[in-house]
């Protein structure tokens, strides 16, 4: 992609760096209270949630461990729940941890549904979800995160870890993607 097309596809900033930072500070403080004196494992879903994880873990002031899970889901239009392929699994036995899943966005809910099933079967002490963005209008599976920092309408967004064709993850804000200018 040319640099010109890269910039032209960024339609408008939806959520600024400052807005994200303020919400993360608040969430970090709440998590630090909720998990006080508990063995906490933050599990970030790759690739999208890597930026959110990096900022959120630094807003948490209690001891915690971090881990990464890379999953790919395969679905077709007639099957409402498919299979999730674990591209990179967790290294630790999670039965001794309170697990908090760090997700970038919940869209149809399918990916997270499958990941929750998978991790539940490993008997963590507790299992909760925090997502940066929630697109409830697109939900196919009835699933609510325990905490969502921003609820957004049914538009395609990029930046702050979220991609379009693996590009745009490095934008420091969340923007609406303008598909008119594709290469
Ligand atoms: P779900 O299984 O439909 O909930 O899909 C969630 C995944 O789809 C997210 O983890 C993202 O990788 C991707 N996704 C959904 N909506 C967007 C978007 O607006 N921008 C970028 N990625 C998205
Ligand atoms: Mg993702």
CSV table of N, CA, C and O in Angstrom, one decimal, residues 19-135:
chain,number,residue,atom,x,y,z
A,19,UNK,N,-8.7,10.0,25.0
A,19,UNK,CA,-9.9,9.3,25.4
A,19,UNK,C,-9.6,7.8,25.8
A,19,UNK,O,-10.1,7.3,26.8
A,20,UNK,N,-8.8,7.2,25.0
A,20,UNK,CA,-8.4,5.8,25.3
A,20,UNK,C,-7.6,5.7,26.6
A,20,UNK,O,-7.9,4.9,27.5
A,21,UNK,N,-6.7,6.7,26.7
A,21,UNK,CA,-5.8,6.7,27.9
A,21,UNK,C,-6.7,6.9,29.2
A,21,UNK,O,-6.4,6.2,30.2
A,22,UNK,N,-7.6,7.8,29.2
A,22,UNK,CA,-8.4,8.0,30.3
A,22,UNK,C,-9.3,6.8,30.8
A,22,UNK,O,-9.3,6.5,31.9
A,23,UNK,N,-9.8,6.1,29.8
A,23,UNK,CA,-10.6,4.9,30.1
A,23,UNK,C,-9.8,3.8,30.6
A,23,UNK,O,-10.2,3.0,31.5
A,24,UNK,N,-8.5,3.7,30.1
A,24,UNK,CA,-7.6,2.6,30.5
A,24,UNK,C,-7.2,2.9,32.0
A,24,UNK,O,-7.1,1.9,32.8
A,25,UNK,N,-7.0,4.1,32.3
A,25,UNK,CA,-6.6,4.5,33.7
A,25,UNK,C,-7.6,4.0,34.7
A,25,UNK,O,-7.4,3.3,35.7
A,26,UNK,N,-8.9,4.4,34.3
A,26,UNK,CA,-10.0,4.0,35.1
A,26,UNK,C,-10.2,2.5,35.3
A,26,UNK,O,-10.3,1.9,36.4
A,27,UNK,N,-10.1,1.8,34.1
A,27,UNK,CA,-10.2,0.3,34.1
A,27,UNK,C,-9.1,-0.3,34.9
A,27,UNK,O,-9.3,-1.3,35.7
A,28,UNK,N,-7.8,0.2,34.8
A,28,UNK,CA,-6.7,-0.4,35.5
A,28,UNK,C,-6.9,-0.2,37.0
A,28,UNK,O,-6.6,-1.1,37.8
A,29,UNK,N,-7.4,0.9,37.5
A,29,UNK,CA,-7.7,1.1,38.9
A,29,UNK,C,-8.7,0.1,39.4
A,29,UNK,O,-8.6,-0.4,40.5
A,30,UNK,N,-9.8,-0.1,38.6
A,30,UNK,CA,-10.8,-1.0,39.0
A,30,UNK,C,-10.3,-2.4,39.1
A,30,UNK,O,-10.6,-3.1,40.1
A,31,UNK,N,-9.5,-2.8,38.1
A,31,UNK,CA,-9.0,-4.2,38.1
A,31,UNK,C,-8.1,-4.4,39.3
A,31,UNK,O,-8.1,-5.4,40.0
A,32,UNK,N,-7.3,-3.4,39.6
A,32,UNK,CA,-6.4,-3.4,40.8
A,32,UNK,C,-7.1,-3.7,42.1
A,32,UNK,O,-6.6,-4.3,43.0
A,33,UNK,N,-8.3,-3.1,42.2
A,33,UNK,CA,-9.2,-3.3,43.4
A,33,UNK,C,-9.8,-4.7,43.3
A,33,UNK,O,-9.8,-5.4,44.3
A,34,UNK,N,-10.4,-5.0,42.2
A,34,UNK,CA,-11.1,-6.3,42.0
A,34,UNK,C,-10.3,-7.5,42.3
A,34,UNK,O,-10.7,-8.5,42.8
A,35,UNK,N,-9.0,-7.5,41.9
A,35,UNK,CA,-8.1,-8.6,42.0
A,35,UNK,C,-7.1,-8.5,43.1
A,35,UNK,O,-6.1,-9.3,43.1
A,36,UNK,N,-7.3,-7.6,44.0
A,36,UNK,CA,-6.3,-7.5,45.1
A,36,UNK,C,-6.1,-8.8,45.8
A,36,UNK,O,-7.1,-9.5,46.1
A,37,UNK,N,-4.9,-9.1,46.1
A,37,UNK,CA,-4.5,-10.4,46.8
A,37,UNK,C,-4.9,-11.7,46.1
A,37,UNK,O,-5.0,-12.7,46.7
A,38,UNK,N,-5.2,-11.5,44.8
A,38,UNK,CA,-5.6,-12.7,44.0
A,38,UNK,C,-4.5,-13.0,42.9
A,38,UNK,O,-4.0,-12.0,42.3
A,39,UNK,N,-4.2,-14.3,42.6
A,39,UNK,CA,-3.3,-14.5,41.5
A,39,UNK,C,-3.9,-14.2,40.1
A,39,UNK,O,-4.8,-14.9,39.7
A,40,UNK,N,-3.5,-13.1,39.5
A,40,UNK,CA,-4.1,-12.6,38.3
A,40,UNK,C,-3.3,-12.9,37.1
A,40,UNK,O,-2.1,-12.6,37.1
A,41,UNK,N,-3.9,-13.5,36.1
A,41,UNK,CA,-3.3,-13.7,34.8
A,41,UNK,C,-4.0,-13.0,33.7
A,41,UNK,O,-5.2,-13.2,33.5
A,42,UNK,N,-3.3,-12.0,33.1
A,42,UNK,CA,-4.0,-11.3,31.9
A,42,UNK,C,-3.7,-12.0,30.7
A,42,UNK,O,-2.5,-12.3,30.4
A,43,UNK,N,-4.7,-12.4,29.9
A,43,UNK,CA,-4.5,-13.2,28.7
A,43,UNK,C,-5.0,-12.3,27.5
A,43,UNK,O,-6.2,-12.0,27.4
A,44,UNK,N,-4.0,-11.9,26.7
A,44,UNK,CA,-4.3,-11.1,25.6
A,44,UNK,C,-4.5,-11.9,24.3
A,44,UNK,O,-3.7,-12.8,24.1
A,45,UNK,N,-5.5,-11.6,23.5
A,45,UNK,CA,-5.8,-12.4,22.3
A,45,UNK,C,-5.1,-11.7,21.1
A,45,UNK,O,-5.4,-10.5,20.8
A,46,UNK,N,-4.1,-12.4,20.6
A,46,UNK,CA,-3.3,-11.8,19.5
A,46,UNK,C,-4.0,-12.0,18.1
A,46,UNK,O,-4.9,-12.8,18.0
A,47,UNK,N,-3.8,-11.1,17.1
A,47,UNK,CA,-2.8,-10.0,17.2
A,47,UNK,C,-3.4,-8.7,17.8
A,47,UNK,O,-2.7,-7.9,18.4
A,48,UNK,N,-4.7,-8.6,17.6
A,48,UNK,CA,-5.4,-7.3,17.8
A,48,UNK,C,-5.2,-6.6,19.1
A,48,UNK,O,-5.2,-5.4,19.2
A,49,UNK,N,-5.1,-7.5,20.2
A,49,UNK,CA,-5.2,-6.9,21.5
A,49,UNK,C,-3.8,-6.5,22.1
A,49,UNK,O,-3.7,-6.2,23.3
A,50,UNK,N,-2.8,-6.6,21.3
A,50,UNK,CA,-1.4,-6.4,21.8
A,50,UNK,C,-1.2,-5.0,22.4
A,50,UNK,O,-0.5,-4.8,23.4
A,51,UNK,N,-1.7,-4.0,21.7
A,51,UNK,CA,-1.5,-2.6,22.1
A,51,UNK,C,-2.3,-2.3,23.4
A,51,UNK,O,-1.8,-1.8,24.4
A,52,UNK,N,-3.6,-2.8,23.4
A,52,UNK,CA,-4.4,-2.6,24.6
A,52,UNK,C,-3.8,-3.3,25.8
A,52,UNK,O,-3.8,-2.7,26.9
A,53,UNK,N,-3.3,-4.5,25.6
A,53,UNK,CA,-2.6,-5.2,26.7
A,53,UNK,C,-1.4,-4.4,27.3
A,53,UNK,O,-1.3,-4.3,28.5
A,54,UNK,N,-0.6,-3.9,26.3
A,54,UNK,CA,0.6,-3.2,26.8
A,54,UNK,C,0.2,-1.9,27.6
A,54,UNK,O,0.9,-1.7,28.6
A,55,UNK,N,-0.8,-1.2,27.2
A,55,UNK,CA,-1.2,-0.1,28.0
A,55,UNK,C,-2.0,-0.4,29.3
A,55,UNK,O,-1.8,0.2,30.3
A,56,UNK,N,-2.9,-1.4,29.2
A,56,UNK,CA,-3.7,-1.8,30.3
A,56,UNK,C,-2.9,-2.4,31.4
A,56,UNK,O,-3.1,-2.0,32.6
A,57,UNK,N,-1.9,-3.2,31.1
A,57,UNK,CA,-1.1,-3.9,32.2
A,57,UNK,C,-0.3,-2.8,32.9
A,57,UNK,O,-0.1,-3.0,34.1
A,58,UNK,N,0.0,-1.7,32.2
A,58,UNK,CA,0.8,-0.7,32.9
A,58,UNK,C,-0.1,0.3,33.8
A,58,UNK,O,0.4,1.1,34.5
A,59,UNK,N,-1.4,0.1,33.6
A,59,UNK,CA,-2.4,0.9,34.4
A,59,UNK,C,-2.8,0.1,35.7
A,59,UNK,O,-3.6,0.5,36.5
A,60,UNK,N,-2.3,-1.2,35.7
A,60,UNK,CA,-2.7,-2.1,36.9
A,60,UNK,C,-1.5,-2.0,37.9
A,60,UNK,O,-0.4,-2.1,37.5
A,61,UNK,N,-1.9,-1.8,39.2
A,61,UNK,CA,-0.8,-1.5,40.2
A,61,UNK,C,-0.6,-2.7,41.1
A,61,UNK,O,0.2,-2.6,42.0
A,62,UNK,N,-1.3,-3.8,40.9
A,62,UNK,CA,-1.1,-5.0,41.7
A,62,UNK,C,-0.2,-6.0,41.0
A,62,UNK,O,-0.1,-6.0,39.7
A,63,UNK,N,0.3,-7.0,41.7
A,63,UNK,CA,1.1,-8.1,40.9
A,63,UNK,C,0.2,-8.8,40.0
A,63,UNK,O,-0.9,-9.1,40.3
A,64,UNK,N,0.7,-9.1,38.8
A,64,UNK,CA,0.0,-9.9,37.8
A,64,UNK,C,1.0,-10.5,36.8
A,64,UNK,O,2.1,-10.0,36.7
A,65,UNK,N,0.5,-11.5,36.1
A,65,UNK,CA,1.3,-12.1,35.1
A,65,UNK,C,0.6,-11.9,33.8
A,65,UNK,O,-0.6,-11.7,33.7
A,66,UNK,N,1.4,-11.9,32.7
A,66,UNK,CA,0.7,-11.7,31.4
A,66,UNK,C,1.0,-12.9,30.5
A,66,UNK,O,2.0,-13.6,30.6
A,67,UNK,N,0.0,-13.2,29.6
A,67,UNK,CA,0.2,-14.3,28.7
A,67,UNK,C,-0.6,-14.0,27.4
A,67,UNK,O,-1.4,-13.1,27.3
A,68,UNK,N,-0.2,-14.7,26.3
A,68,UNK,CA,-0.8,-14.4,25.0
A,68,UNK,C,-1.3,-15.7,24.4
A,68,UNK,O,-0.7,-16.8,24.5
A,69,UNK,N,-2.5,-15.5,23.7
A,69,UNK,CA,-3.1,-16.6,23.0
A,69,UNK,C,-3.4,-16.1,21.6
A,69,UNK,O,-3.9,-15.1,21.4
A,70,UNK,N,-3.0,-16.9,20.6
A,70,UNK,CA,-3.3,-16.6,19.3
A,70,UNK,C,-4.3,-17.6,18.7
A,70,UNK,O,-4.0,-18.8,18.6
A,71,UNK,N,-5.5,-17.1,18.3
A,71,UNK,CA,-6.5,-18.0,17.8
A,71,UNK,C,-7.1,-17.5,16.5
A,71,UNK,O,-7.2,-16.4,16.2
A,72,UNK,N,-7.4,-18.5,15.7
A,72,UNK,CA,-8.1,-18.2,14.4
A,72,UNK,C,-9.4,-19.0,14.3
A,72,UNK,O,-9.4,-20.2,14.6
A,73,UNK,N,-10.5,-18.3,14.0
A,73,UNK,CA,-11.8,-19.0,13.9
A,73,UNK,C,-12.2,-19.2,12.5
A,73,UNK,O,-12.0,-18.3,11.6
A,74,UNK,N,-12.8,-20.3,12.2
A,74,UNK,CA,-13.3,-20.6,10.8
A,74,UNK,C,-14.8,-20.7,10.9
A,74,UNK,O,-15.3,-21.6,11.6
A,75,UNK,N,-15.5,-20.0,10.1
A,75,UNK,CA,-17.0,-20.0,10.1
A,75,UNK,C,-17.5,-19.9,8.7
A,75,UNK,O,-16.8,-19.4,7.8
A,76,UNK,N,-18.7,-20.4,8.4
A,76,UNK,CA,-19.4,-20.1,7.2
A,76,UNK,C,-20.7,-19.5,7.6
A,76,UNK,O,-21.1,-19.5,8.7
A,77,UNK,N,-21.5,-19.1,6.6
A,77,UNK,CA,-22.7,-18.3,6.9
A,77,UNK,C,-23.8,-19.1,7.5
A,77,UNK,O,-24.7,-18.6,8.1
A,78,UNK,N,-23.8,-20.4,7.3
A,78,UNK,CA,-24.9,-21.3,7.8
A,78,UNK,C,-24.6,-21.8,9.2
A,78,UNK,O,-25.5,-22.2,9.9
A,79,UNK,N,-23.3,-21.8,9.6
A,79,UNK,CA,-23.0,-22.4,10.9
A,79,UNK,C,-22.7,-21.2,11.9
A,79,UNK,O,-21.9,-20.4,11.6
A,80,UNK,N,-23.5,-21.2,13.0
A,80,UNK,CA,-23.4,-20.0,13.9
A,80,UNK,C,-22.2,-20.2,14.8
A,80,UNK,O,-21.8,-19.2,15.4
A,81,UNK,N,-21.8,-21.4,15.1
A,81,UNK,CA,-20.6,-21.6,15.9
A,81,UNK,C,-19.7,-22.6,15.3
A,81,UNK,O,-20.1,-23.7,14.9
A,82,UNK,N,-18.5,-22.2,15.1
A,82,UNK,CA,-17.5,-23.1,14.3
A,82,UNK,C,-16.4,-23.6,15.2
A,82,UNK,O,-16.6,-23.9,16.3
A,83,UNK,N,-15.3,-23.6,14.6
A,83,UNK,CA,-14.1,-24.2,15.4
A,83,UNK,C,-13.1,-23.1,15.5
A,83,UNK,O,-12.8,-22.3,14.6
A,84,UNK,N,-12.4,-23.1,16.6
A,84,UNK,CA,-11.3,-22.1,16.8
A,84,UNK,C,-10.0,-22.9,16.8
A,84,UNK,O,-9.9,-24.0,17.4
A,85,UNK,N,-9.1,-22.4,16.0
A,85,UNK,CA,-7.8,-23.1,15.9
A,85,UNK,C,-6.8,-22.3,16.8
A,85,UNK,O,-6.7,-21.0,16.6
A,86,UNK,N,-6.2,-22.9,17.7
A,86,UNK,CA,-5.2,-22.2,18.5
A,86,UNK,C,-3.9,-22.2,17.8
A,86,UNK,O,-3.2,-23.3,17.7
A,87,UNK,N,-3.5,-21.1,17.3
A,87,UNK,CA,-2.2,-20.9,16.6
A,87,UNK,C,-1.1,-20.9,17.6
A,87,UNK,O,0.0,-21.4,17.3
A,88,UNK,N,-1.3,-20.2,18.7
A,88,UNK,CA,-0.3,-20.2,19.8
A,88,UNK,C,-1.0,-20.3,21.1
A,88,UNK,O,-1.9,-19.5,21.4
A,89,UNK,N,-0.8,-21.4,21.9
A,89,UNK,CA,-1.5,-21.6,23.1
A,89,UNK,C,-0.8,-21.0,24.3
A,89,UNK,O,0.4,-20.6,24.2
A,90,UNK,N,-1.5,-20.9,25.5
A,90,UNK,CA,-0.9,-20.5,26.7
A,90,UNK,C,0.2,-21.5,27.2
A,90,UNK,O,0.0,-22.7,26.9
A,91,UNK,N,1.2,-21.0,27.9
A,91,UNK,CA,2.2,-21.9,28.4
A,91,UNK,C,1.8,-22.5,29.7
A,91,UNK,O,2.3,-23.6,30.1
A,92,UNK,N,1.0,-21.7,30.5
A,92,UNK,CA,0.8,-22.1,31.9
A,92,UNK,C,-0.5,-22.9,32.1
A,92,UNK,O,-1.4,-22.8,31.3
A,93,UNK,N,-0.5,-23.6,33.2
A,93,UNK,CA,-1.7,-24.3,33.7
A,93,UNK,C,-2.5,-23.2,34.4
A,93,UNK,O,-2.1,-22.6,35.4
A,94,UNK,N,-3.7,-22.9,33.9
A,94,UNK,CA,-4.5,-21.7,34.4
A,94,UNK,C,-5.3,-22.0,35.6
A,94,UNK,O,-6.0,-21.1,36.1
A,95,UNK,N,-5.3,-23.3,36.1
A,95,UNK,CA,-6.2,-23.7,37.2
A,95,UNK,C,-5.8,-22.9,38.5
A,95,UNK,O,-6.7,-22.9,39.4
A,96,UNK,N,-4.7,-22.3,38.6
A,96,UNK,CA,-4.3,-21.6,39.8
A,96,UNK,C,-4.4,-20.1,39.6
A,96,UNK,O,-3.9,-19.4,40.5
A,97,UNK,N,-5.1,-19.7,38.6
A,97,UNK,CA,-5.2,-18.2,38.3
A,97,UNK,C,-6.6,-17.7,38.1
A,97,UNK,O,-7.5,-18.4,37.7
A,98,UNK,N,-6.8,-16.5,38.5
A,98,UNK,CA,-8.0,-15.7,38.1
A,98,UNK,C,-7.6,-15.1,36.7
A,98,UNK,O,-6.7,-14.3,36.6
A,99,UNK,N,-8.3,-15.6,35.7
A,99,UNK,CA,-7.9,-15.2,34.3
A,99,UNK,C,-8.8,-14.0,33.8
A,99,UNK,O,-10.0,-14.1,33.9
A,100,UNK,N,-8.1,-13.0,33.3
A,100,UNK,CA,-8.8,-11.9,32.7
A,100,UNK,C,-8.4,-11.8,31.2
A,100,UNK,O,-7.3,-11.6,30.9
A,101,UNK,N,-9.4,-12.1,30.3
A,101,UNK,CA,-9.1,-12.0,28.9
A,101,UNK,C,-9.1,-10.6,28.4
A,101,UNK,O,-10.1,-9.8,28.7
A,102,UNK,N,-8.1,-10.2,27.7
A,102,UNK,CA,-8.0,-8.8,27.2
A,102,UNK,C,-8.2,-8.9,25.7
A,102,UNK,O,-7.4,-9.4,24.9
A,103,UNK,N,-9.4,-8.3,25.2
A,103,UNK,CA,-9.7,-8.4,23.8
A,103,UNK,C,-9.8,-7.1,23.2
A,103,UNK,O,-10.0,-6.1,23.9
A,104,UNK,N,-9.5,-7.0,21.9
A,104,UNK,CA,-9.6,-5.7,21.2
A,104,UNK,C,-11.0,-5.3,20.9
A,104,UNK,O,-11.4,-4.2,21.1
A,105,UNK,N,-11.8,-6.2,20.2
A,105,UNK,CA,-13.1,-5.9,19.8
A,105,UNK,C,-14.0,-7.1,19.8
A,105,UNK,O,-13.5,-8.2,19.5
A,106,UNK,N,-15.2,-7.0,20.2
A,106,UNK,CA,-16.2,-8.1,20.1
A,106,UNK,C,-17.2,-7.7,19.0
A,106,UNK,O,-17.9,-6.6,19.2
A,107,UNK,N,-17.2,-8.5,18.0
A,107,UNK,CA,-18.1,-8.2,16.8
A,107,UNK,C,-19.2,-9.2,16.9
A,107,UNK,O,-20.2,-9.0,17.6
A,108,UNK,N,-19.2,-10.3,16.1
A,108,UNK,CA,-20.2,-11.3,16.2
A,108,UNK,C,-20.2,-12.0,17.5
A,108,UNK,O,-21.2,-12.6,18.0
A,109,UNK,N,-19.0,-12.1,18.2
A,109,UNK,CA,-18.9,-12.8,19.5
A,109,UNK,C,-18.4,-14.2,19.3
A,109,UNK,O,-18.2,-14.9,20.3
A,110,UNK,N,-18.3,-14.7,18.1
A,110,UNK,CA,-17.9,-16.1,17.8
A,110,UNK,C,-16.5,-16.4,18.3
A,110,UNK,O,-16.4,-17.5,19.0
A,111,UNK,N,-15.5,-15.6,18.0
A,111,UNK,CA,-14.2,-15.9,18.4
A,111,UNK,C,-14.1,-16.0,20.0
A,111,UNK,O,-13.6,-17.0,20.5
A,112,UNK,N,-14.6,-15.0,20.6
A,112,UNK,CA,-14.5,-15.0,22.1
A,112,UNK,C,-15.3,-16.1,22.7
A,112,UNK,O,-14.9,-16.7,23.7
A,113,UNK,N,-16.5,-16.5,22.1
A,113,UNK,CA,-17.3,-17.6,22.6
A,113,UNK,C,-16.4,-18.9,22.6
A,113,UNK,O,-16.4,-19.6,23.6
A,114,UNK,N,-15.8,-19.1,21.5
A,114,UNK,CA,-15.0,-20.3,21.4
A,114,UNK,C,-13.8,-20.3,22.4
A,114,UNK,O,-13.5,-21.3,23.0
A,115,UNK,N,-13.2,-19.2,22.6
A,115,UNK,CA,-12.0,-19.0,23.5
A,115,UNK,C,-12.5,-19.2,24.9
A,115,UNK,O,-11.8,-19.9,25.7
A,116,UNK,N,-13.7,-18.7,25.2
A,116,UNK,CA,-14.2,-18.9,26.6
A,116,UNK,C,-14.5,-20.3,26.9
A,116,UNK,O,-14.1,-20.8,28.0
A,117,UNK,N,-15.0,-21.0,25.9
A,117,UNK,CA,-15.3,-22.5,26.1
A,117,UNK,C,-14.0,-23.2,26.4
A,117,UNK,O,-13.9,-24.1,27.3
A,118,UNK,N,-13.0,-22.9,25.6
A,118,UNK,CA,-11.7,-23.6,25.7
A,118,UNK,C,-11.1,-23.3,27.0
A,118,UNK,O,-10.6,-24.3,27.7
A,119,UNK,N,-11.1,-22.1,27.5
A,119,UNK,CA,-10.4,-21.8,28.7
A,119,UNK,C,-11.2,-22.2,30.0
A,119,UNK,O,-10.6,-22.6,31.0
A,120,UNK,N,-12.5,-22.2,29.9
A,120,UNK,CA,-13.4,-22.7,30.9
A,120,UNK,C,-13.1,-24.1,31.3
A,120,UNK,O,-13.0,-24.5,32.4
A,121,UNK,N,-12.9,-24.9,30.2
A,121,UNK,CA,-12.6,-26.3,30.4
A,121,UNK,C,-11.3,-26.6,31.1
A,121,UNK,O,-11.1,-27.7,31.6
A,122,UNK,N,-10.4,-25.6,31.2
A,122,UNK,CA,-9.2,-25.7,32.0
A,122,UNK,C,-9.3,-25.3,33.4
A,122,UNK,O,-8.3,-25.2,34.1
A,123,UNK,N,-10.5,-25.0,33.9
A,123,UNK,CA,-10.8,-24.7,35.3
A,123,UNK,C,-10.0,-23.6,35.9
A,123,UNK,O,-9.4,-23.8,37.0
A,124,UNK,N,-10.0,-22.4,35.4
A,124,UNK,CA,-9.4,-21.3,36.1
A,124,UNK,C,-10.2,-20.9,37.3
A,124,UNK,O,-11.3,-21.3,37.4
A,125,UNK,N,-9.5,-20.2,38.3
A,125,UNK,CA,-10.3,-19.8,39.5
A,125,UNK,C,-11.4,-18.9,39.2
A,125,UNK,O,-12.5,-19.0,39.8
A,126,UNK,N,-11.2,-18.1,38.2
A,126,UNK,CA,-12.4,-17.3,37.6
A,126,UNK,C,-12.0,-16.9,36.2
A,126,UNK,O,-10.8,-16.9,35.8
A,127,UNK,N,-13.0,-16.5,35.4
A,127,UNK,CA,-12.7,-16.2,34.0
A,127,UNK,C,-13.6,-15.0,33.6
A,127,UNK,O,-14.8,-15.1,33.6
A,128,UNK,N,-12.9,-13.9,33.3
A,128,UNK,CA,-13.7,-12.7,32.9
A,128,UNK,C,-13.1,-12.0,31.7
A,128,UNK,O,-12.0,-12.4,31.3
A,129,UNK,N,-13.9,-11.1,31.1
A,129,UNK,CA,-13.4,-10.5,29.8
A,129,UNK,C,-13.5,-9.0,29.9
A,129,UNK,O,-14.5,-8.4,30.3
A,130,UNK,N,-12.4,-8.3,29.4
A,130,UNK,CA,-12.5,-6.9,29.2
A,130,UNK,C,-12.1,-6.7,27.8
A,130,UNK,O,-11.2,-7.2,27.2
A,131,UNK,N,-13.0,-5.9,27.1
A,131,UNK,CA,-12.7,-5.5,25.7
A,131,UNK,C,-12.6,-4.0,25.6
A,131,UNK,O,-13.3,-3.3,26.2
A,132,UNK,N,-11.7,-3.6,24.6
A,132,UNK,CA,-11.6,-2.2,24.4
A,132,UNK,C,-12.8,-1.7,23.7
A,132,UNK,O,-13.4,-0.7,24.1
A,133,UNK,N,-13.3,-2.4,22.7
A,133,UNK,CA,-14.4,-2.0,21.9
A,133,UNK,C,-15.5,-3.1,21.8
A,133,UNK,O,-15.2,-4.3,21.8
A,134,UNK,N,-16.7,-2.6,21.8
A,134,UNK,CA,-17.8,-3.6,21.6
A,134,UNK,C,-18.8,-3.0,20.5
A,134,UNK,O,-19.1,-1.9,20.5
A,135,UNK,N,-19.1,-4.0,19.6
A,135,UNK,CA,-20.0,-3.6,18.5
A,135,UNK,C,-21.3,-4.5,18.7
A,135,UNK,O,-21.4,-5.5,18.0
